[in-house]
XYZ file of C-alpha atoms in Angstrom:
72
model
C -8.258 17.830 -16.711
C -6.815 14.342 -17.131
C -7.344 11.564 -14.629
C -4.324 10.417 -12.632
C -3.318 6.884 -13.640
C -0.089 6.549 -11.678
C 1.335 8.035 -8.510
C 4.910 8.842 -7.672
C 6.281 7.457 -4.427
C 5.576 10.751 -2.690
C 2.037 10.965 -4.077
C 1.366 7.372 -3.005
C 2.601 8.210 0.499
C 0.286 11.196 0.624
C -2.649 9.083 -0.586
C -1.903 6.454 2.083
C -1.380 9.181 4.690
C 2.077 7.969 5.617
C 5.611 9.157 5.033
C 7.685 8.869 1.874
C 10.324 6.568 3.415
C 7.714 4.034 4.563
C 6.288 3.805 1.045
C 9.755 3.717 -0.528
C 10.656 0.763 1.699
C 7.412 -1.025 0.835
C 8.053 -0.440 -2.875
C 11.592 -1.827 -2.655
C 10.272 -4.908 -0.817
C 7.573 -5.443 -3.431
C 4.744 -5.000 -0.917
C 3.102 -2.332 -3.062
C 2.887 -3.176 -6.782
C 4.747 -0.645 -8.900
C 7.297 -0.236 -11.666
C 10.252 2.032 -12.209
C 11.033 4.552 -14.898
C 14.667 5.367 -14.380
C 15.016 6.178 -10.684
C 11.344 7.045 -10.231
C 8.653 4.716 -8.933
C 5.298 4.656 -10.705
C 2.415 3.228 -8.689
C -0.747 2.525 -10.686
C -3.684 4.126 -8.871
C -5.886 1.034 -9.164
C -3.172 -1.197 -7.676
C -2.597 1.222 -4.789
C -6.322 1.162 -3.999
C -6.349 -2.646 -4.223
C -3.285 -2.834 -1.947
C -4.961 -0.664 0.712
C -8.217 -2.627 0.505
C -6.474 -6.016 0.673
C -4.319 -4.942 3.599
C -7.360 -3.741 5.539
C -9.200 -7.003 4.843
C -6.227 -9.161 5.870
C -5.646 -7.219 9.065
C -9.346 -7.387 9.945
C -9.278 -11.161 9.446
C -6.268 -11.405 11.757
C -7.956 -9.312 14.449
C -11.059 -11.482 14.178
C -8.957 -14.638 14.459
C -7.191 -13.280 17.535
C -10.489 -12.276 19.150
C -11.874 -15.759 18.561
C -8.757 -17.286 20.108
C -9.138 -15.071 23.172
C -12.765 -16.202 23.611
C -11.690 -19.844 23.907
């Protein structure tokens, strides 16, 4: 069996446990790195993983910043 290198929009949504329209919007906005082949989005697996990791890190930093502000 071959390893998956790219996801479709629907597969990326499933991997992120969200709906297709949310991912489609994020792809159109350039929030998730991807490229198009015709009308179809192709999301490299490694970039999708990096996107999810970076988003979690950034949101954690923001929560930490807010908590520190509240302590003052």
